[in-house]
XYZ file of C-alpha atoms in Angstrom:
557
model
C 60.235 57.406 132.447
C 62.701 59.071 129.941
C 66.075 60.151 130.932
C 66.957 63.751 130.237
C 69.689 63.861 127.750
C 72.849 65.143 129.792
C 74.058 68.390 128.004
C 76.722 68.323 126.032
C 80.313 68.500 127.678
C 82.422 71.190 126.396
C 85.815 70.339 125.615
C 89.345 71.307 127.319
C 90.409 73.552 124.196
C 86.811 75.555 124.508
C 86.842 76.114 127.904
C 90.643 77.123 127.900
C 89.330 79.659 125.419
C 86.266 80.779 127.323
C 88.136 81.180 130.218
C 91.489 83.243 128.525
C 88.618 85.394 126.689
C 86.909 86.607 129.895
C 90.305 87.009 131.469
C 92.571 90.487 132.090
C 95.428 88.927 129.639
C 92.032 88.221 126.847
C 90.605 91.962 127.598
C 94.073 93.070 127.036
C 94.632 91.603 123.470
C 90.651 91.900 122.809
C 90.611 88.241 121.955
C 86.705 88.805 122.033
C 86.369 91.912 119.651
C 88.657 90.723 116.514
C 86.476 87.471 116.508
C 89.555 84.763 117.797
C 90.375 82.491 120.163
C 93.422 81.644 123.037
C 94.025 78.528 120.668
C 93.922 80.027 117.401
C 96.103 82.468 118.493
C 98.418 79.845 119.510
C 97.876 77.930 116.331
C 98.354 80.736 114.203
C 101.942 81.947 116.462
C 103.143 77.956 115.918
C 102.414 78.609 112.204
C 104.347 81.231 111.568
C 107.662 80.610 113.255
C 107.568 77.664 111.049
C 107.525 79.674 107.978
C 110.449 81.582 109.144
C 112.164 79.549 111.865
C 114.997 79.637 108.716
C 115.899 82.917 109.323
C 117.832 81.600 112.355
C 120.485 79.765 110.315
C 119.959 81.993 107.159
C 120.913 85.331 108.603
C 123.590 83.887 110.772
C 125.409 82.260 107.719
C 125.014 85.433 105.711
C 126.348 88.214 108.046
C 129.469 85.672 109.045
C 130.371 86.111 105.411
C 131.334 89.494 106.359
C 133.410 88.507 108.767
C 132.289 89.796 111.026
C 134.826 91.622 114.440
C 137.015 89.346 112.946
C 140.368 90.861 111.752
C 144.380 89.959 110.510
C 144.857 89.706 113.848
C 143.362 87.031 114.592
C 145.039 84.868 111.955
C 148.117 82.607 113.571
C 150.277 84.304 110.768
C 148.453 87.629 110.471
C 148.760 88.983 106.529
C 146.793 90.348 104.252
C 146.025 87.650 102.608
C 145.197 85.480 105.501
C 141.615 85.985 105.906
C 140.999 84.500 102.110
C 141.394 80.597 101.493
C 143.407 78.869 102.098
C 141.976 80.051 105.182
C 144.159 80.779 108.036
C 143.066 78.455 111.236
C 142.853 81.405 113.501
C 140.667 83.375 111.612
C 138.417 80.795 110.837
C 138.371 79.659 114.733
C 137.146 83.576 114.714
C 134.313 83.047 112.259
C 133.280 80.179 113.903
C 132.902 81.763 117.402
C 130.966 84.927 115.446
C 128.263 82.801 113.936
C 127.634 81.231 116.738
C 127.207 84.955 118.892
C 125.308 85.723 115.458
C 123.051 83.043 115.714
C 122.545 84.203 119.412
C 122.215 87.744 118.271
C 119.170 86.513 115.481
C 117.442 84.243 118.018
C 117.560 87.396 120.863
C 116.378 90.352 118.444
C 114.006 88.251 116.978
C 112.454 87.754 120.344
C 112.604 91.272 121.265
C 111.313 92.662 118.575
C 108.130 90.051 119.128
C 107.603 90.777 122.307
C 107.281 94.150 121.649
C 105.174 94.220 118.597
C 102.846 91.809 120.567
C 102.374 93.734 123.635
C 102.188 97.304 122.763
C 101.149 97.070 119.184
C 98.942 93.901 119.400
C 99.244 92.394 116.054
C 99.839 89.243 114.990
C 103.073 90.421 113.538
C 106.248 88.540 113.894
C 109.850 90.420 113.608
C 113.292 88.943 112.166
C 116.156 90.437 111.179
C 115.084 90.724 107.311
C 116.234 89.356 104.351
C 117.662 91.130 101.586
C 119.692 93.884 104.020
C 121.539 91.114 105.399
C 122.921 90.710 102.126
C 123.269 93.971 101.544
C 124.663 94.401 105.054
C 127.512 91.275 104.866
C 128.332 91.589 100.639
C 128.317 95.384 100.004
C 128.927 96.970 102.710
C 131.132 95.173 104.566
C 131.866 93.090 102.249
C 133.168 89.193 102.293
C 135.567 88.621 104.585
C 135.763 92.999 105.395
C 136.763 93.357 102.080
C 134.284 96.548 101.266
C 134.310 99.612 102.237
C 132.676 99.888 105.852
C 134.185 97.793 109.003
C 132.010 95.439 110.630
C 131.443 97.603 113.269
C 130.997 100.923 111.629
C 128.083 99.249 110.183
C 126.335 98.496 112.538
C 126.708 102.232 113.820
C 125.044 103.189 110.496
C 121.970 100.761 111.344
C 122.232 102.251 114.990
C 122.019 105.810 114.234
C 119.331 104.794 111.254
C 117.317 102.841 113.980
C 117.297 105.885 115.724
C 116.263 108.288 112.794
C 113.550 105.586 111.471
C 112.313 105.533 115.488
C 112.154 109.409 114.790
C 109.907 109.607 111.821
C 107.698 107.009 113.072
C 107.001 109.285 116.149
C 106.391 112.149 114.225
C 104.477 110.475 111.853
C 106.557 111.490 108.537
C 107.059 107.341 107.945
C 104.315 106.726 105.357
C 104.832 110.144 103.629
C 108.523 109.520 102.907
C 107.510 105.833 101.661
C 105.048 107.162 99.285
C 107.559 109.808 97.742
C 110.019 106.771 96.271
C 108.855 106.130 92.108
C 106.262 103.719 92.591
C 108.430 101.230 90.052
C 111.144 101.552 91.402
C 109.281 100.680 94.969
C 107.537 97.772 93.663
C 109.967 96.245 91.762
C 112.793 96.639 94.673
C 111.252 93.736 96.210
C 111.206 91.226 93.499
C 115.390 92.725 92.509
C 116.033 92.096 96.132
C 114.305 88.687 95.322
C 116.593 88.060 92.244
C 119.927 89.015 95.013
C 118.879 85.894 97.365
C 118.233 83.592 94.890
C 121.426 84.366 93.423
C 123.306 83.913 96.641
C 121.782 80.226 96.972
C 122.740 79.073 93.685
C 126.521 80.126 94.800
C 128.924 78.368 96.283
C 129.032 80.179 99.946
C 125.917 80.323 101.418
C 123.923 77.757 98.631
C 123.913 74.892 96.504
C 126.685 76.015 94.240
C 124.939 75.178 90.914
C 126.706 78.324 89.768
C 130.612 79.136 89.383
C 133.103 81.251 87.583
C 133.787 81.739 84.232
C 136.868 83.930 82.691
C 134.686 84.010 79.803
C 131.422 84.486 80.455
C 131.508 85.621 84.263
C 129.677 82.874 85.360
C 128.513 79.489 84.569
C 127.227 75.717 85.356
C 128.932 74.783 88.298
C 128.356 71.923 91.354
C 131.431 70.367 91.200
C 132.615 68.179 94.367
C 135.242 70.339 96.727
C 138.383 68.370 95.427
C 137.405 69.816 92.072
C 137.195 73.372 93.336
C 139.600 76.528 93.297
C 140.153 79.829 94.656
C 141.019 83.007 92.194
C 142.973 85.338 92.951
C 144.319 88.820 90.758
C 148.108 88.306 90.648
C 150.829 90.101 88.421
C 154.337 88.987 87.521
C 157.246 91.226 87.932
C 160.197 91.476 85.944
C 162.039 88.878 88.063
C 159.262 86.619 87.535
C 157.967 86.535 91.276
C 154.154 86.328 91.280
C 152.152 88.917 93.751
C 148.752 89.990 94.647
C 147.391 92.864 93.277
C 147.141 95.755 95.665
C 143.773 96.042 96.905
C 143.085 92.376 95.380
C 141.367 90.128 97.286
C 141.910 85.755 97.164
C 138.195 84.128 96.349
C 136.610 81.516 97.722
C 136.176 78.047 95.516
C 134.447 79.499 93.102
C 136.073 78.050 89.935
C 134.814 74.343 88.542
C 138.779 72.436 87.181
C 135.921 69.476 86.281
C 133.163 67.196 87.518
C 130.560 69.790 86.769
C 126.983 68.650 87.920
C 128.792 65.537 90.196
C 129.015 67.609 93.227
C 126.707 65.241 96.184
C 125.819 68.063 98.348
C 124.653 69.859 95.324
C 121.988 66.685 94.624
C 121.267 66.389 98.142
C 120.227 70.550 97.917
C 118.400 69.833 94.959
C 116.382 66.996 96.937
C 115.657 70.006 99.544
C 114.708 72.496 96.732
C 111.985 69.468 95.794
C 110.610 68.923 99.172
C 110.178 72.768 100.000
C 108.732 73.387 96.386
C 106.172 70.617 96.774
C 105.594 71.900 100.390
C 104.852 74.864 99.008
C 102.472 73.650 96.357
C 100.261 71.720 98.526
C 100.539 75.029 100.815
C 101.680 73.034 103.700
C 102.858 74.983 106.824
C 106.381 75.111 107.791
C 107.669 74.276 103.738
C 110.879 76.169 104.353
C 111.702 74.252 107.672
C 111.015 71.030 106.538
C 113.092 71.233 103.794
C 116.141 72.491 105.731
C 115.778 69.936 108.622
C 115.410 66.794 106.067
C 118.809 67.947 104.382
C 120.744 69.185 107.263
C 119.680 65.776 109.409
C 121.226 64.101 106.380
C 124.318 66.033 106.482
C 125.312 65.542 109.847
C 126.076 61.892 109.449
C 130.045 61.384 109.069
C 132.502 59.907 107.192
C 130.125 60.673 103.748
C 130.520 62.271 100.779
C 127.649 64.684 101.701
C 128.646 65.420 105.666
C 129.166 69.056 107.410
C 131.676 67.709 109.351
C 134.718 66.846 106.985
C 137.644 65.279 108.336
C 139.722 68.378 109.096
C 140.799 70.617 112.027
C 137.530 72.621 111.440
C 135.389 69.479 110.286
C 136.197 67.833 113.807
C 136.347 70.916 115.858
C 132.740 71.621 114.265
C 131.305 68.163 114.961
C 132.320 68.534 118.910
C 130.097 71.772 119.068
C 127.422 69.894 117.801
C 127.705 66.805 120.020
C 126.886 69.401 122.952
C 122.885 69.530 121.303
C 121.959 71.536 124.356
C 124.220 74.786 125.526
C 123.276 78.252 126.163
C 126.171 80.291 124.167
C 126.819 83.886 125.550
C 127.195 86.553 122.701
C 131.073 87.318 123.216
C 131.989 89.560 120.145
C 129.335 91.010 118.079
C 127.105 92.451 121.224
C 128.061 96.509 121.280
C 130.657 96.476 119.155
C 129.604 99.859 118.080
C 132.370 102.064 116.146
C 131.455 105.401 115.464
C 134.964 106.834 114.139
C 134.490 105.905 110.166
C 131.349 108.210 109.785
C 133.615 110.871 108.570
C 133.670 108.764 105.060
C 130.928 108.831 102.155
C 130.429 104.967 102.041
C 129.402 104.784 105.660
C 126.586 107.580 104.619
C 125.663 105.231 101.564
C 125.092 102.961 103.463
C 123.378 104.499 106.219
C 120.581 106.244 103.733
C 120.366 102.600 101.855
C 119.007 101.160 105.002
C 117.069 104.038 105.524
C 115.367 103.815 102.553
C 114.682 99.700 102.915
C 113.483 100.110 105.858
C 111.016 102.580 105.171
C 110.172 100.462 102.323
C 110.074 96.846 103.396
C 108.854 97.206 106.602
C 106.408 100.167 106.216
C 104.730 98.339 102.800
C 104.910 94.756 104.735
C 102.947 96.443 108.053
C 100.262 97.735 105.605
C 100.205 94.844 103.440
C 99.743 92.635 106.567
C 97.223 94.491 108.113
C 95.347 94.856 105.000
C 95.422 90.830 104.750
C 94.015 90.657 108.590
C 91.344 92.853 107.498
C 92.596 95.703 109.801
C 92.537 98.692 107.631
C 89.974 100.987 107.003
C 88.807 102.922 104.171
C 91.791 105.537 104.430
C 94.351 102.742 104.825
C 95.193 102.957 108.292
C 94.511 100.244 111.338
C 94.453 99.858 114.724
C 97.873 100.098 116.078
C 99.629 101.674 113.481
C 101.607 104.533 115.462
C 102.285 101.779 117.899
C 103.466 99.129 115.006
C 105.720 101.625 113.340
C 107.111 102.972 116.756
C 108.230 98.521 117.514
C 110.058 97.775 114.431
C 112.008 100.732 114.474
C 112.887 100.234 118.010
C 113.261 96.574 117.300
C 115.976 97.977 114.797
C 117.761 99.603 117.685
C 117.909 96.810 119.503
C 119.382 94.141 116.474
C 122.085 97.087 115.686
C 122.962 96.643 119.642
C 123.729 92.893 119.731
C 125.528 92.449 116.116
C 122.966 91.976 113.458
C 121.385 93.965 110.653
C 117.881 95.647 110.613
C 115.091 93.890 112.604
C 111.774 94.098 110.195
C 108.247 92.807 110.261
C 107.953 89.497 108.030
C 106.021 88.608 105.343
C 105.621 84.737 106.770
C 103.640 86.459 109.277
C 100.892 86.019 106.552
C 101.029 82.380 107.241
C 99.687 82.973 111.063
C 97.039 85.665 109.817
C 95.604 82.590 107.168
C 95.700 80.263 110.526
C 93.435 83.092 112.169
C 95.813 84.961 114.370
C 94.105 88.711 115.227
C 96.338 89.743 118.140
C 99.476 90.343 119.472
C 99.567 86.508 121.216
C 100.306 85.629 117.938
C 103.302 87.640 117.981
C 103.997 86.722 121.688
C 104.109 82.542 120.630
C 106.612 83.138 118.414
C 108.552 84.881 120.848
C 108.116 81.483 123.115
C 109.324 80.238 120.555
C 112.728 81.646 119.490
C 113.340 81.405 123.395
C 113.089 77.691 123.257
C 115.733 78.322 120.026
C 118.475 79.489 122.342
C 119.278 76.176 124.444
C 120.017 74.482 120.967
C 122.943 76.947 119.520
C 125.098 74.221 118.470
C 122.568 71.874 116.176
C 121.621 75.477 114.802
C 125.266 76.222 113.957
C 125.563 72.978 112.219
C 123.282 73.819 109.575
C 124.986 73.592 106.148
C 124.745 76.022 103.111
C 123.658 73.622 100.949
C 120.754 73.657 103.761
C 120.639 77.024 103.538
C 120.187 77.730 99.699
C 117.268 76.113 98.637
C 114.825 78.516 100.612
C 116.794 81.256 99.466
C 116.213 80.433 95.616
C 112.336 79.668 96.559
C 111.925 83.406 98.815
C 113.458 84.767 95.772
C 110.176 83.247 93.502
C 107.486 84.145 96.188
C 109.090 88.037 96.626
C 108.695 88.039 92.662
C 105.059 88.278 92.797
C 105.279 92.030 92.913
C 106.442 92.589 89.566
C 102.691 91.799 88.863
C 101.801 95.359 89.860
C 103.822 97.015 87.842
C 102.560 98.690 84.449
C 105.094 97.298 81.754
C 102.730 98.176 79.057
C 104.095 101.958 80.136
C 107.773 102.371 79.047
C 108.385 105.104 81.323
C 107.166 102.972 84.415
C 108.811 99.306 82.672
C 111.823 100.651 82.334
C 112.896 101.966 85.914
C 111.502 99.024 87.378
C 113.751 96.620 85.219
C 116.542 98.664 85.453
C 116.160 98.257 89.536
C 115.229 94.385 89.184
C 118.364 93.595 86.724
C 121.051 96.004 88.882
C 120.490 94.383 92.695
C 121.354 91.108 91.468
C 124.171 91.492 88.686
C 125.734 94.310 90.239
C 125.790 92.718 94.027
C 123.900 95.856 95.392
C 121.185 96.634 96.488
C 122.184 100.260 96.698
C 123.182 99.898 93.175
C 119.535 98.841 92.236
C 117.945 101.761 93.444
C 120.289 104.355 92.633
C 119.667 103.246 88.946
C 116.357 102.585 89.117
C 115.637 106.576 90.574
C 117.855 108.113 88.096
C 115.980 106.239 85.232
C 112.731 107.374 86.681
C 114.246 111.228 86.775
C 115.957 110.768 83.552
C 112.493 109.473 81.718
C 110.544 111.986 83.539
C 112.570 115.628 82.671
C 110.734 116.324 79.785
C 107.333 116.118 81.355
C 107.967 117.657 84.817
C 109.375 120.590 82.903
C 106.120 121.169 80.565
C 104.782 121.343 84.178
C 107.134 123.439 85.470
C 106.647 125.841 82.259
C 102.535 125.467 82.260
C 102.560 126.936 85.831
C 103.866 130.674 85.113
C 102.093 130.560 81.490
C 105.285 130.229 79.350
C 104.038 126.547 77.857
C 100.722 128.072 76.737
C 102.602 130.927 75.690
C 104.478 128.622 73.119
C 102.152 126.367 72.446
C 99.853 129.636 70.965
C 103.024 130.951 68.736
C 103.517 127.445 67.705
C 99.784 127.216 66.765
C 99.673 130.792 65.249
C 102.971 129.764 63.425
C 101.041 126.749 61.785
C 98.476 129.053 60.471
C 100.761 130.855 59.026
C 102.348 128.098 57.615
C 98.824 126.442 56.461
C 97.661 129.793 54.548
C 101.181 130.355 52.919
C 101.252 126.465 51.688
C 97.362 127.008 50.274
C 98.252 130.508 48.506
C 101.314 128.465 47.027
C 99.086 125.740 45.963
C 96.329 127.690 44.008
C 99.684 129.986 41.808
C 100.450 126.412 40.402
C 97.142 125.764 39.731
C 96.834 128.969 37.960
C 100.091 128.588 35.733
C 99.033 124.646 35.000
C 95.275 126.251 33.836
């Protein structure tokens, strides 16, 4: 008598998946329509904060370059030049308790604006506060240390009121229209100049590996000298009783100068090894390259009493390394959470900056919602997908939000592309890496403990992968090579992004006045008018030249 051949035992995974799909929470996300699964979804959200789990120590080290609420004030002996090094121990007991409420403020926005995107939108898009504007945000505007031309807080009242306008446009649906009216070189190549600005930043001193310094020659140079072999400029003048001063308006660098010991720095080498290990990550295409590269450096780093440690042996070094030893503590944002200011928009700068965001925004997050949803196989022949209104309307209320607890704009990011390639269709994509960056806020101190030598490796390496776009543009056309160039070479050398763009536009305009005017002309008749006296004027010409022509023959015959 044969035995019937017991049927085949599904596994935990598929019946987790079975059971999710045929669930309220699976008819919800419609887990069964965009061809996915519970796991996949899970997969996919695990992938993705990976790619940009960075972002967390990234934007934190970046905007506390501005400063942040920090002011003279807070300096034991307040002066002006107190904020600049050598650094004053008050203020940088200040900066210290701001990146740790900005950390806080990244980890909290970033969840927010998931949480959002994945439940009303349902996409598997994840939101961060982006790259690129946090530059802008902590170098230009505010400037290091508050030395531009916005305060701290009146700039996040710019991103405030422009989270509110961009909120605006998306609900009336004017968002795409005002993307597509920016030159298309200029908008393609802003990406890859905004590129060129991060990649800069990590080969500096501040928030990278510092392969690049000063020069009074040549502005700058080969750097990655050791910190005993560094200096801090500063624009001085001697008076006629030989007394040296500061400048008015001058401003004390960091260590930016190289005395000697060029290329002997150890953190530098120890970057360099984390450069390697993401660039190889990213080779193979392994998941998580920017993470693992950070972790293996900064893991190094934290050992003491080396040549290479974050915790030197200083007032800051050891107050640092006691943070740290906590591993585990909840911080509670203290300085940078509503610290609104809305009494410097009477001034042009906060404006500039205001309409700079704007325009980002509008770009970046607009072209990286299409782009992703073009990836995920979303859009349809007209370009649009499911959950567009409701996409645009999350971001820009995600923006709100970041402006609201002390960071710059909140954006869609491109690493989401990472959980799309894992399979992720829905918004519990979005929703795992929310789970995520909650897990991220019981470990504040090993986050703040993350070096810039950490740091500046997967800045130089976003910098290569945002300069694939410069593949679209048409450099065989002057008038289109030239704007775009003029953008990509501006953001970086200049320290703008604003900069960038402004130059890149009024190329475009300047390049394009001859032809918009023959337009202009052709449409009331006046260029055909001309061009029919210049042709009848050639005739003219032609016949006189050929009357001319057969006299001579005449006289020669």
């Amino acid at each position: 008598m044969e035995i019937p051949p017991e049927p085949n035992k599904r596994s935990i995974s598929s019946r987790l998946n079975s059971f999710v799909a045929s669930s309220k929470v699976g008819k919800r996300f419609k887990i069964t329509e965009r061809r996915t699964t519970f796991t996949t979804e899970l997969r996919a959200g695990t992938a993705t904060f990976l790619t940009m789990a960075y972002i967390l120590a990234v934007n934190a080290s970046i905007l506390t370059d501005s400063g942040g609420p920090c002011t003279i004030a807070d300096c034991n002996n307040p002066s002006e030049s107190c904020k600049f090094p050598p650094v004053d121990p008050g203020y940088t007991a200040c900066l210290e308790r701001t990146r740790k409420d900005l950390i806080v403020a990244t980890v909290a926005s970033s969840l927010i604006g998931c949480l959002i995107m994945g439940i009303f939108a349902n996409l598997p898009l994840a939101l961060a506060p982006g790259m690129g504007t946090n530059a802008y945000f902590a170098y230009t505007v505010v400037g290091y240390h508050g030395t531009g031309n916005v305060p701290y807080k009146s700039a996040l009242t710019a991103i405030f009121i422009e989270g509110l306008l961009f909120l605006l446009i998306s609900a009336v649906g004017l968002r795409a229209k005002l993307a597509k009216l920016v030159p298309k070189p200029v908008r393609i190549s802003s990406s890859a100049g905004i590129g060129l600005f991060l990649a800069f930043i990590g080969l500096q001193n501040n928030q990278g590996i510092g392969l690049v310094g000063y020069s009074p020659s040549t502005l700058v140079t080969l750097a990655a000298c050791p910190r005993s072999s560094r200096k801090a400029l500063a624009p001085v003048f001697t008076a006629a009783n030989s007394t040296i001063s500061l400048i008015p308006g001058g401003t004390v660098s960091s260590e930016i100068f190289c005395m000697n010991h060029r290329m002997e720095s150890p953190t530098f080498w120890l970057g360099i090894v984390g450069f390697v290990i993401i660039s190889y990550c990213l080779v193979k295409n392994i998941k998580g390259a920017m993470i693992y590269g950070i972790i293996f450096v900064t893991v190094i780093s934290w050992f003491r009493n080396t040549a290479i440690t974050a915790f030197p042996n200083t007032e800051v070094g050891n107050s640092a390394y006691q943070y740290f030893k906590k591993v585990v503590d909840v911080h509670v944002i203290k300085s940078t959470a509503g610290a609104l200011n809305f009494k410097g928009m009477n001034k042009g700068y906060f404006w500039e900056a205001l309409v700079t965001f704007f325009y980002v925004d509008i770009l970046d997050t607009t072209g990286t919602l299409y782009s992703m949803a073009r990836f995920a196989g979303f859009t349809d022949e007209n370009g649009d997908f499911e959950g567009q209104y409701l996409a645009f309307m999350s971001d820009a209320a995600s923006i709100v939000v970041g402006s609201l607890l002390g960071t710059s704009p909140v954006t869609a990011f491109i690493e989401s592309s990472t959980g799309i390639r894992e399979g992720g269709r829905t918004g519990l994509t979005a929703l795992t890496v929310a789970g995520y960056f909650f897990l991220a806020f019981f470990f504040t101190p090993l986050l703040a403990s993350i070096p810039a030598w950490a740091v500046g490796p997967p800045l130089i390496l976003i910098g290569v992968l945002m300069m694939r776009s410069v593949m679209e543009v048409e450099w065989d056309d002057m008038r289109q090579a030239i704007p775009a160039f003029v953008t990509l070479i501006l953001m970086p050398l200049t320290y703008s992004i604003a900069y960038g763009l402004i130059g890149g536009i009024g190329t475009y305009i300047v390049l394009h006045l001859w032809d918009w005017a023959e337009d202009f002309l052709g449409r009331f008749g006046i260029r055909k008018a001309m061009i029919k006296g210049n042709n009848l004027q050639n005739e003219i010409t032609n016949v006189n030249n050929s009357a001319s022509q057969g006299i001579q023959v005449q006289e020669i015959t």
